[in-house]
CSV table of C-alpha atoms and ligand atoms in Angstrom, one decimal:
chain,number,residue,atom,x,y,z
A,322,UNK,CA,31.3,-0.9,-62.3
A,323,UNK,CA,30.2,2.4,-60.9
A,324,UNK,CA,26.7,1.1,-60.4
A,325,UNK,CA,27.7,-2.3,-59.0
A,326,UNK,CA,29.6,-0.8,-56.1
A,327,UNK,CA,26.7,0.9,-54.4
A,328,UNK,CA,24.6,-2.3,-55.0
A,329,UNK,CA,27.3,-4.4,-53.2
A,330,UNK,CA,27.4,-1.8,-50.5
A,331,UNK,CA,23.7,-2.0,-50.3
A,332,UNK,CA,23.7,-5.7,-49.9
A,333,UNK,CA,26.3,-5.5,-47.2
A,334,UNK,CA,24.3,-2.8,-45.4
A,335,UNK,CA,21.2,-4.9,-45.5
A,336,UNK,CA,23.1,-7.9,-44.1
A,337,UNK,CA,24.4,-5.6,-41.4
A,338,UNK,CA,20.8,-4.4,-40.8
A,339,UNK,CA,19.6,-8.0,-40.4
A,340,UNK,CA,22.5,-8.6,-38.0
A,341,UNK,CA,21.6,-5.5,-36.1
A,342,UNK,CA,18.0,-6.3,-36.1
A,343,UNK,CA,18.8,-9.8,-34.8
A,344,UNK,CA,20.9,-8.3,-32.0
A,345,UNK,CA,18.2,-5.8,-31.2
A,346,UNK,CA,15.4,-8.5,-31.2
A,347,UNK,CA,17.6,-10.8,-29.2
A,348,UNK,CA,18.3,-8.0,-26.7
A,349,UNK,CA,14.7,-7.2,-26.3
A,350,UNK,CA,13.8,-10.8,-25.9
A,351,UNK,CA,16.4,-11.3,-23.2
A,352,UNK,CA,15.1,-8.1,-21.5
A,353,UNK,CA,11.5,-9.3,-21.7
A,354,UNK,CA,12.5,-12.7,-20.6
A,355,UNK,CA,14.1,-11.5,-17.4
A,356,UNK,CA,11.6,-8.7,-16.9
A,357,UNK,CA,8.3,-10.3,-17.7
A,358,UNK,CA,9.0,-13.7,-16.1
A,359,UNK,CA,6.9,-12.9,-13.0
A,360,UNK,CA,4.6,-15.6,-11.8
A,361,UNK,CA,1.4,-13.8,-12.2
A,362,UNK,CA,-1.4,-15.4,-10.1
A,363,UNK,CA,-3.7,-17.6,-12.2
A,364,UNK,CA,-7.1,-16.0,-11.6
A,365,UNK,CA,-5.8,-12.5,-12.5
A,366,UNK,CA,-7.4,-12.1,-15.9
A,367,UNK,CA,-5.2,-9.3,-17.2
A,368,UNK,CA,-1.9,-11.0,-16.9
A,369,UNK,CA,0.0,-8.9,-19.4
A,370,UNK,CA,-0.9,-5.7,-17.7
A,371,UNK,CA,0.2,-7.1,-14.3
A,372,UNK,CA,3.5,-8.2,-16.0
A,373,UNK,CA,4.1,-4.7,-17.3
A,374,UNK,CA,3.4,-3.3,-13.8
A,375,UNK,CA,5.9,-5.9,-12.4
A,376,UNK,CA,8.5,-4.9,-15.0
A,377,UNK,CA,8.0,-1.2,-14.2
A,378,UNK,CA,8.4,-1.7,-10.5
A,379,UNK,CA,11.5,-3.8,-11.1
A,380,UNK,CA,12.9,-1.1,-13.3
A,381,UNK,CA,12.3,1.5,-10.5
A,382,UNK,CA,14.2,-0.8,-8.1
A,383,UNK,CA,17.1,-1.2,-10.5
A,384,UNK,CA,17.1,2.6,-11.2
A,385,UNK,CA,17.5,3.3,-7.5
A,386,UNK,CA,20.2,0.6,-7.1
A,387,UNK,CA,22.2,2.1,-9.9
A,388,UNK,CA,21.9,5.6,-8.6
A,389,UNK,CA,23.0,4.4,-5.2
A,390,UNK,CA,25.9,2.5,-6.7
A,391,UNK,CA,27.1,5.6,-8.4
A,392,UNK,CA,26.8,7.6,-5.2
A,393,UNK,CA,24.1,9.8,-6.7
A,394,UNK,CA,21.5,9.1,-4.0
A,395,UNK,CA,20.7,7.0,-1.0
A,396,UNK,CA,17.7,4.6,-0.6
A,397,UNK,CA,14.7,6.4,0.8
A,398,UNK,CA,16.0,9.9,0.0
A,399,UNK,CA,13.8,12.7,-1.4
A,400,UNK,CA,15.2,11.8,-4.9
A,401,UNK,CA,14.2,8.2,-4.4
A,402,UNK,CA,10.7,9.4,-3.4
A,403,UNK,CA,10.4,11.7,-6.4
A,404,UNK,CA,11.4,8.8,-8.7
A,405,UNK,CA,8.9,6.5,-7.0
A,406,UNK,CA,6.3,9.2,-7.7
A,407,UNK,CA,7.2,9.3,-11.4
A,408,UNK,CA,7.1,5.6,-11.8
A,409,UNK,CA,3.7,5.3,-10.2
A,410,UNK,CA,2.3,8.3,-12.1
A,411,UNK,CA,3.6,6.7,-15.4
A,412,UNK,CA,1.9,3.4,-14.5
A,413,UNK,CA,-1.4,5.2,-13.6
A,414,UNK,CA,-1.6,7.8,-16.4
A,415,UNK,CA,1.1,7.0,-19.0
A,416,UNK,CA,2.9,10.2,-18.1
A,417,UNK,CA,5.4,10.9,-15.3
A,418,UNK,CA,3.9,14.3,-14.7
A,419,UNK,CA,0.4,13.0,-14.2
A,420,UNK,CA,-2.8,14.7,-15.1
A,421,UNK,CA,-3.6,18.2,-16.1
A,422,UNK,CA,-6.5,20.6,-15.4
A,423,UNK,CA,-9.8,19.0,-14.5
A,424,UNK,CA,-12.9,21.1,-14.9
A,425,UNK,CA,-14.9,19.0,-12.6
A,426,UNK,CA,-12.8,19.6,-9.5
A,427,UNK,CA,-11.2,22.4,-7.6
A,428,UNK,CA,-7.8,21.1,-6.6
A,429,UNK,CA,-5.8,23.1,-4.0
A,430,UNK,CA,-2.2,22.6,-2.8
A,431,UNK,CA,-2.1,24.1,0.7
A,432,UNK,CA,-1.3,23.4,4.3
A,433,UNK,CA,-3.6,22.5,7.3
A,434,UNK,CA,-2.0,22.7,10.8
A,435,UNK,CA,1.3,23.2,9.1
A,436,UNK,CA,1.1,19.9,7.1
A,437,UNK,CA,1.0,19.9,3.3
A,438,UNK,CA,-2.3,18.7,1.9
A,439,UNK,CA,-4.0,18.4,-1.5
A,440,UNK,CA,-7.7,19.2,-1.3
A,441,UNK,CA,-10.2,18.0,-3.9
A,442,UNK,CA,-13.6,19.6,-4.1
A,443,UNK,CA,-16.2,18.5,-6.5
A,444,UNK,CA,-16.9,21.7,-8.5
A,445,UNK,CA,-20.7,21.7,-8.1
A,446,UNK,CA,-20.4,21.9,-4.3
A,447,UNK,CA,-17.6,24.5,-4.0
A,448,UNK,CA,-18.8,27.2,-1.5
A,449,UNK,CA,-21.4,25.0,0.0
A,450,UNK,CA,-21.6,24.1,3.7
A,451,UNK,CA,-21.9,20.8,5.6
A,452,UNK,CA,-20.2,18.7,2.9
A,453,UNK,CA,-19.0,15.2,3.6
A,454,UNK,CA,-15.2,14.7,3.5
A,455,UNK,CA,-12.6,11.9,3.4
A,456,UNK,CA,-9.2,12.5,4.9
A,457,UNK,CA,-6.9,10.2,2.9
A,458,UNK,CA,-3.5,8.8,3.9
A,459,UNK,CA,-1.6,7.5,1.0
A,460,UNK,CA,0.4,4.2,0.9
A,461,UNK,CA,4.1,3.6,0.3
A,462,UNK,CA,5.3,1.9,3.5
A,463,UNK,CA,5.6,5.2,5.5
A,464,UNK,CA,8.6,5.7,3.3
A,465,UNK,CA,7.8,6.3,-0.4
A,466,UNK,CA,5.2,8.0,-2.5
A,467,UNK,CA,3.3,11.2,-1.8
A,468,UNK,CA,0.1,13.1,-2.4
A,469,UNK,CA,1.4,13.7,-6.0
A,470,UNK,CA,1.5,10.0,-7.0
A,471,UNK,CA,-2.0,9.5,-5.5
A,472,UNK,CA,-3.4,12.5,-7.4
A,473,UNK,CA,-5.1,10.5,-10.2
A,474,UNK,CA,-6.8,8.1,-7.7
A,475,UNK,CA,-7.9,11.0,-5.4
A,476,UNK,CA,-9.4,12.8,-8.4
A,477,UNK,CA,-11.4,9.7,-9.5
A,478,UNK,CA,-12.8,9.1,-6.0
A,479,UNK,CA,-13.7,12.7,-5.4
A,480,UNK,CA,-15.4,13.1,-8.8
A,481,UNK,CA,-17.3,9.8,-8.5
A,482,UNK,CA,-18.4,10.0,-4.8
A,483,UNK,CA,-18.9,13.8,-4.7
A,484,UNK,CA,-17.0,13.8,-1.3
A,485,UNK,CA,-14.4,16.4,-0.5
A,486,UNK,CA,-11.0,14.7,-0.2
A,487,UNK,CA,-8.1,16.0,1.9
A,488,UNK,CA,-5.0,14.0,0.9
A,489,UNK,CA,-2.3,14.3,3.5
A,490,UNK,CA,1.4,14.7,2.7
A,491,UNK,CA,2.8,13.4,6.0
A,492,UNK,CA,6.5,13.2,6.7
A,493,UNK,CA,8.0,9.9,5.9
A,494,UNK,CA,10.4,7.4,7.5
A,495,UNK,CA,13.3,6.5,8.0
A,496,UNK,CA,14.0,10.2,8.5
A,497,UNK,CA,10.8,10.5,10.5
A,498,UNK,CA,9.9,7.2,12.3
A,499,UNK,CA,6.8,6.5,14.3
A,500,UNK,CA,5.0,8.5,15.7
A,501,UNK,CA,6.0,11.5,13.4
A,502,UNK,CA,4.1,10.5,10.2
A,503,UNK,CA,1.1,9.6,12.4
A,504,UNK,CA,1.3,12.9,14.3
A,505,UNK,CA,1.1,14.8,11.0
A,506,UNK,CA,-2.0,12.9,10.1
A,507,UNK,CA,-3.5,13.4,13.6
A,508,UNK,CA,-2.9,17.1,13.4
A,509,UNK,CA,-4.7,17.4,10.1
A,510,UNK,CA,-7.6,15.3,11.4
A,511,UNK,CA,-7.9,17.4,14.5
A,512,UNK,CA,-7.7,20.6,12.5
A,513,UNK,CA,-10.4,19.5,10.2
A,514,UNK,CA,-12.7,18.5,13.1
A,515,UNK,CA,-12.2,21.9,14.8
A,516,UNK,CA,-12.4,24.0,11.7
A,517,UNK,CA,-15.2,22.2,9.8
A,518,UNK,CA,-17.2,25.4,9.5
A,519,UNK,CA,-14.5,27.4,7.8
A,520,UNK,CA,-13.8,24.4,5.5
A,521,UNK,CA,-17.5,24.0,4.7
A,522,UNK,CA,-17.7,20.5,6.0
A,523,UNK,CA,-20.2,18.5,8.1
A,524,UNK,CA,-18.4,17.5,11.3
A,525,UNK,CA,-20.5,14.3,11.5
A,526,UNK,CA,-19.5,13.2,8.1
A,527,UNK,CA,-15.8,13.2,8.2
A,528,UNK,CA,-14.3,9.8,7.2
A,529,UNK,CA,-10.7,8.7,7.4
A,530,UNK,CA,-9.1,6.2,5.1
A,531,UNK,CA,-5.9,5.0,3.5
A,532,UNK,CA,-4.3,2.1,1.8
A,533,UNK,CA,-1.4,0.0,3.1
A,534,UNK,CA,0.6,2.2,5.5
A,535,UNK,CA,-2.1,4.8,5.2
A,536,UNK,CA,-4.7,2.2,6.3
A,537,UNK,CA,-2.5,1.5,9.3
A,538,UNK,CA,-2.5,5.2,10.3
A,539,UNK,CA,-6.2,5.6,9.5
A,540,UNK,CA,-7.0,2.8,12.0
A,541,UNK,CA,-4.7,4.4,14.6
A,542,UNK,CA,-6.5,7.8,14.3
A,543,UNK,CA,-9.9,6.1,14.5
A,544,UNK,CA,-8.8,4.3,17.8
A,545,UNK,CA,-7.8,7.7,19.2
A,546,UNK,CA,-10.8,9.7,18.0
A,547,UNK,CA,-13.6,7.1,17.7
A,548,UNK,CA,-16.6,9.3,18.1
A,549,UNK,CA,-15.4,12.0,15.7
A,550,UNK,CA,-14.9,9.6,12.8
A,551,UNK,CA,-17.9,9.0,10.6
A,552,UNK,CA,-16.4,5.9,9.0
A,553,UNK,CA,-13.0,4.4,8.5
A,554,UNK,CA,-11.8,2.8,5.2
A,555,UNK,CA,-8.9,0.4,5.7
A,556,UNK,CA,-7.7,-0.6,2.3
A,557,UNK,CA,-5.2,-3.5,2.1
A,558,UNK,CA,-4.0,-2.3,5.5
A,559,UNK,CA,-0.9,-3.2,7.5
A,560,UNK,CA,-2.2,-3.6,11.1
A,561,UNK,CA,0.4,-5.5,13.1
A,562,UNK,CA,4.2,-6.1,13.3
A,563,UNK,CA,4.4,-9.2,15.4
A,564,UNK,CA,3.5,-12.0,13.0
A,565,UNK,CA,5.4,-12.1,9.7
A,566,UNK,CA,4.6,-15.8,9.0
A,567,UNK,CA,1.0,-15.3,8.1
A,568,UNK,CA,-0.5,-17.5,5.4
A,569,UNK,CA,-0.7,-14.5,3.1
A,570,UNK,CA,3.0,-13.7,3.6
A,571,UNK,CA,4.0,-17.3,3.0
A,572,UNK,CA,1.8,-18.1,0.0
A,573,UNK,CA,1.7,-14.8,-1.7
A,574,UNK,CA,5.5,-14.1,-1.6
A,575,UNK,CA,5.6,-16.8,-4.3
A,576,UNK,CA,4.0,-14.3,-6.7
A,577,UNK,CA,5.3,-10.9,-8.0
A,578,UNK,CA,8.0,-11.2,-5.4
A,579,UNK,CA,10.4,-8.9,-7.1
A,580,UNK,CA,7.9,-6.1,-7.2
A,581,UNK,CA,4.8,-5.6,-5.1
A,582,UNK,CA,5.1,-8.7,-3.0
A,583,UNK,CA,8.9,-8.3,-2.4
A,584,UNK,CA,9.6,-9.2,1.2
A,585,UNK,CA,12.1,-6.4,1.2
A,586,UNK,CA,9.0,-4.4,2.1
A,587,UNK,CA,10.0,-5.3,5.6
A,588,UNK,CA,12.5,-2.4,5.4
A,589,UNK,CA,9.6,0.0,5.3
A,590,UNK,CA,8.4,-1.5,8.6
A,591,UNK,CA,11.9,-1.3,10.1
A,592,UNK,CA,12.0,2.4,8.9
A,593,UNK,CA,8.7,3.2,10.7
A,594,UNK,CA,9.8,1.3,13.8
A,595,UNK,CA,13.1,3.0,13.8
A,596,UNK,CA,14.7,-0.4,13.9
A,597,UNK,CA,18.0,-1.6,12.4
A,598,UNK,CA,17.8,-3.0,8.8
A,599,UNK,CA,20.0,-5.9,9.8
A,600,UNK,CA,17.0,-7.3,11.7
A,601,UNK,CA,15.3,-8.1,8.4
A,602,UNK,CA,15.7,-11.9,8.5
A,603,UNK,CA,14.9,-12.2,12.2
A,604,UNK,CA,11.7,-10.3,11.6
A,605,UNK,CA,10.7,-12.5,8.6
A,606,UNK,CA,11.4,-15.6,10.7
A,607,UNK,CA,9.3,-14.2,13.6
A,608,UNK,CA,12.5,-14.2,15.7
A,609,UNK,CA,11.9,-10.6,16.7
A,610,UNK,CA,9.5,-11.8,19.4
A,611,UNK,CA,10.0,-14.3,22.3
A,612,UNK,CA,8.0,-17.5,22.9
A,613,UNK,CA,6.5,-15.8,26.0
A,614,UNK,CA,5.2,-13.0,23.8
A,615,UNK,CA,3.8,-15.4,21.3
A,616,UNK,CA,1.9,-17.1,24.1
A,617,UNK,CA,0.6,-13.9,25.6
A,618,UNK,CA,-2.7,-12.2,24.9
A,619,UNK,CA,-0.9,-9.9,22.4
A,620,UNK,CA,0.3,-13.0,20.7
A,621,UNK,CA,-3.2,-14.3,20.6
A,622,UNK,CA,-4.4,-11.2,18.7
A,623,UNK,CA,-2.2,-12.2,15.8
A,624,UNK,CA,-2.7,-16.0,16.1
A,625,UNK,CA,-3.9,-17.3,12.8
A,626,UNK,CA,-5.4,-20.5,14.3
A,627,UNK,CA,-7.8,-18.2,16.2
A,628,UNK,CA,-8.6,-15.4,13.7
A,629,UNK,CA,-7.9,-16.6,10.1
A,630,UNK,CA,-10.9,-18.3,8.4
A,631,UNK,CA,-9.5,-21.1,6.3
A,632,UNK,CA,-11.6,-20.3,3.3
A,633,UNK,CA,-9.3,-17.4,2.3
A,634,UNK,CA,-6.1,-19.6,2.4
A,635,UNK,CA,-5.4,-21.2,-1.0
A,636,UNK,CA,-2.5,-23.6,-0.1
A,637,UNK,CA,-4.1,-26.9,1.0
A,638,UNK,CA,-1.3,-27.7,3.5
A,639,UNK,CA,-1.2,-24.3,5.0
A,640,UNK,CA,-5.0,-24.2,5.4
A,641,UNK,CA,-4.9,-26.9,8.1
A,642,UNK,CA,-1.6,-25.7,9.6
A,643,UNK,CA,-2.2,-22.2,10.9
A,644,UNK,CA,-0.7,-22.9,14.4
A,645,UNK,CA,1.8,-20.4,15.8
A,646,UNK,CA,5.3,-21.7,16.1
A,647,UNK,CA,6.6,-20.8,19.6
A,648,UNK,CA,10.2,-20.2,18.6
A,649,UNK,CA,12.2,-18.1,21.1
A,650,UNK,CA,13.7,-15.6,18.8
A,651,UNK,CA,16.4,-13.0,19.8
A,652,UNK,CA,15.8,-11.3,23.1
A,653,UNK,CA,17.9,-8.2,22.3
A,654,UNK,CA,15.8,-7.5,19.2
A,655,UNK,CA,12.6,-8.1,21.2
A,656,UNK,CA,13.7,-5.7,23.9
A,657,UNK,CA,14.5,-3.0,21.5
A,658,UNK,CA,11.0,-3.0,19.9
A,659,UNK,CA,8.6,-4.6,22.5
A,660,UNK,CA,7.0,-1.4,23.6
A,661,UNK,CA,6.3,-0.3,20.1
A,662,UNK,CA,4.8,-3.4,18.6
A,663,UNK,CA,2.1,-3.6,21.3
A,664,UNK,CA,1.2,0.1,20.9
A,665,UNK,CA,-2.3,0.2,19.2
A,666,UNK,CA,-1.4,3.4,17.6
A,667,UNK,CA,1.4,1.6,15.8
A,668,UNK,CA,-0.3,-1.9,15.6
A,669,UNK,CA,-4.1,-1.4,15.8
A,670,UNK,CA,-4.6,-5.2,15.7
A,671,UNK,CA,-3.0,-5.4,19.1
A,672,UNK,CA,-5.6,-3.1,20.7
A,673,UNK,CA,-7.5,-4.8,23.6
A,674,UNK,CA,-11.2,-5.6,23.3
A,675,UNK,CA,-12.2,-2.5,25.2
A,676,UNK,CA,-10.3,-0.2,22.9
A,677,UNK,CA,-12.1,-1.7,19.9
A,678,UNK,CA,-15.6,-1.1,21.4
A,679,UNK,CA,-17.8,1.6,19.8
A,680,UNK,CA,-15.8,2.1,16.7
A,681,UNK,CA,-17.4,3.9,13.8
A,682,UNK,CA,-18.4,1.9,10.8
A,683,UNK,CA,-15.4,0.1,9.5
A,684,UNK,CA,-14.9,-0.8,5.8
A,685,UNK,CA,-12.0,-3.1,5.2
A,686,UNK,CA,-10.8,-4.0,1.7
A,687,UNK,CA,-8.4,-7.0,1.1
A,688,UNK,CA,-6.9,-8.6,-1.9
A,689,UNK,CA,-6.3,-12.3,-2.5
A,690,UNK,CA,-2.7,-12.1,-3.8
A,691,UNK,CA,-1.5,-9.5,-1.3
A,692,UNK,CA,1.1,-10.4,1.4
A,693,UNK,CA,-0.9,-8.3,3.8
A,694,UNK,CA,-4.2,-10.0,3.0
A,695,UNK,CA,-4.5,-11.6,6.4
A,696,UNK,CA,-4.0,-8.4,8.4
A,697,UNK,CA,-7.3,-7.0,7.1
A,698,UNK,CA,-9.2,-10.3,7.3
A,699,UNK,CA,-8.1,-11.1,10.8
A,700,UNK,CA,-9.0,-7.5,12.0
A,701,UNK,CA,-12.4,-7.8,10.4
A,702,UNK,CA,-12.9,-11.2,12.2
A,703,UNK,CA,-12.0,-9.6,15.5
A,704,UNK,CA,-14.3,-6.6,15.0
A,705,UNK,CA,-17.2,-8.9,14.0
A,706,UNK,CA,-16.7,-11.1,17.0
A,707,UNK,CA,-16.9,-8.0,19.2
A,708,UNK,CA,-20.1,-7.0,17.5
A,709,UNK,CA,-18.7,-4.0,15.9
A,710,UNK,CA,-20.2,-2.6,12.7
A,711,UNK,CA,-17.7,-3.7,10.1
A,712,UNK,CA,-17.7,-4.8,6.5
A,713,UNK,CA,-15.2,-6.8,4.6
A,714,UNK,CA,-14.8,-6.5,0.8
A,715,UNK,CA,-12.4,-9.2,-0.3
A,716,UNK,CA,-11.2,-9.3,-3.9
A,717,UNK,CA,-9.9,-12.8,-4.5
A,718,UNK,CA,-8.2,-11.8,-7.8
A,719,UNK,CA,-6.8,-8.5,-6.4
A,720,UNK,CA,-3.2,-7.7,-5.4
A,721,UNK,CA,-1.7,-5.1,-3.1
A,722,UNK,CA,-1.6,-2.0,-5.4
A,723,UNK,CA,-4.5,-3.0,-7.7
A,724,UNK,CA,-6.2,0.3,-6.5
A,725,UNK,CA,-3.8,2.2,-8.8
A,726,UNK,CA,-5.3,0.9,-12.0
A,727,UNK,CA,-8.9,1.9,-12.4
A,728,UNK,CA,-7.8,4.1,-15.4
A,729,UNK,CA,-4.8,4.7,-17.5
A,730,UNK,CA,-2.8,2.4,-19.8
A,731,UNK,CA,-2.9,-0.5,-17.3
A,732,UNK,CA,-6.6,-0.1,-16.6
A,733,UNK,CA,-7.8,-3.4,-15.0
A,734,UNK,CA,-11.2,-4.9,-14.2
A,735,UNK,CA,-10.3,-5.8,-10.6
A,736,UNK,CA,-9.2,-2.2,-10.0
A,737,UNK,CA,-12.4,-0.8,-11.4
A,738,UNK,CA,-14.4,-3.1,-9.2
A,739,UNK,CA,-12.4,-2.1,-6.1
A,740,UNK,CA,-12.7,1.7,-6.7
A,741,UNK,CA,-16.4,1.4,-7.5
A,742,UNK,CA,-16.9,-0.4,-4.2
A,743,UNK,CA,-15.1,2.3,-2.3
A,744,UNK,CA,-17.1,5.0,-4.1
A,745,UNK,CA,-20.3,3.2,-3.3
A,746,UNK,CA,-19.4,2.9,0.4
A,747,UNK,CA,-18.6,6.6,0.6
A,748,UNK,CA,-21.9,7.6,-1.0
A,749,UNK,CA,-23.9,5.2,1.2
A,750,UNK,CA,-22.4,6.3,4.5
A,751,UNK,CA,-21.6,10.0,3.9
A,752,UNK,CA,-24.1,11.4,1.5
B,1480,NAG,C1,9.8,-15.8,-5.4
B,1480,NAG,O1,9.0,-16.6,-6.3
B,1480,NAG,C2,9.7,-17.7,-6.8
B,1480,NAG,C3,8.7,-18.4,-7.7
B,1480,NAG,O2,8.2,-17.5,-8.6
B,1480,NAG,C4,10.1,-18.7,-5.7
B,1480,NAG,O3,10.8,-19.7,-6.3
B,1480,NAG,C5,11.0,-17.9,-4.7
B,1480,NAG,O4,11.4,-18.7,-3.7
B,1480,NAG,C6,10.3,-16.7,-4.2
B,1480,NAG,N1,11.2,-15.9,-3.4
B,1480,NAG,C7,10.8,-15.6,-2.1
B,1480,NAG,C8,11.8,-14.8,-1.4
B,1480,NAG,O5,9.8,-16.0,-1.6
B,1481,NAG,C1,15.3,-18.0,14.3
B,1481,NAG,O1,15.4,-18.7,15.5
B,1481,NAG,C2,15.6,-20.1,15.3
B,1481,NAG,C3,15.7,-20.7,16.7
B,1481,NAG,O2,14.6,-20.3,17.5
B,1481,NAG,C4,16.9,-20.4,14.6
B,1481,NAG,O3,17.0,-21.7,14.4
B,1481,NAG,C5,16.9,-19.6,13.3
B,1481,NAG,O4,18.2,-19.7,12.7
B,1481,NAG,C6,16.6,-18.1,13.5
B,1481,NAG,N1,16.6,-17.5,12.2
B,1481,NAG,C7,16.9,-16.2,12.1
B,1481,NAG,C8,16.8,-15.7,10.7
B,1481,NAG,O5,17.1,-15.4,13.0
């Protein structure tokens, strides 16, 4: 009797264990089903890694939503930014605190012209003069991320190219709308050009680059300081704010649209423009500009039937239907933003032909499954037609933030190819 009781108890426990295991597995399955259901673009070979990235970005979004719900933070607060850094660092390195000491680089946290920067110097060249440099402006929609989340990528590019990198921690929107983030970057650029000697840099080999929002500001700085820039690198750049119904917006928002291709990214643009978030739907419908604007020369600069080569568009119907729709939109919205969206420092694609003359060498990188794909491609077409020295590297199987994953747990082939290409360009043009 005494021995049978524990046995019965044991059997009951094991039934209970099975029950618990079933609940656990069921729970995980439901979690995975809802989290990993992203439509991952067909030609992306490493689908599982992309799905994990998608799940992590969704988790970040939900984390912020819950914190906001409980009144613990606001969207786009410093805490939100810190959490976005942790998520990105975890995706890139497997650890929210990122990487430790690197014997191949001298990494300094300092300020230039009063702006926080992170400087990466390949160790073998520390103390030397006339070194080439890249001033790098990180992505994150002018709103999120920082030099900290870009640290692993900056280290990799600095180590492999041998170029000094100055990564700029510009102030972000919505607290600091246009032109404040750009002004921070301009001040760092101008400081570096003036103090090249002290920094041990070659004033004729200073490149400027950035991805996404950073690519936008890199293009703006190049327009302002053409002759002082050795080359510009515009990686998956955002270059205009007047046409939101590009073929890449329409066809790529079918993929990963709860994470990297989420059209809520329009909030970042509204943050930078200092515009009301309630204009979201009007912007996405191209109702933020008037029919007259769409027919104007500025409208022509973003007209896909003029600038978008069909070969990059996958959707068969869309391919032959790239005409602008001249809908009239909402005049009050247009009036509140019309001066900004035609300013080339905000929207480099709307610069007139003369402003685009005599640009330095321009390297543009675009990704097939990016909602911003067409911005980079159309800008490249325009520069080519003007006879400017430009190069387009288009990665058909790439997506907007593929650049994050040349290493770490989600290491992907397409990311390795992208970063290798960037490193090669820097070596060719600057060394
Ligand atoms: C998101 O993608 C799904 C298909 O995966 C599509 O049905 C849905 O309309 C998309 N949402 C948006 C806002 O484009
Ligand atoms: C955009 O404008 C058109 C008319 O030009 C209107 O039918 C449509 O509802 C508007 N959509 C939004 C989101 O403003």
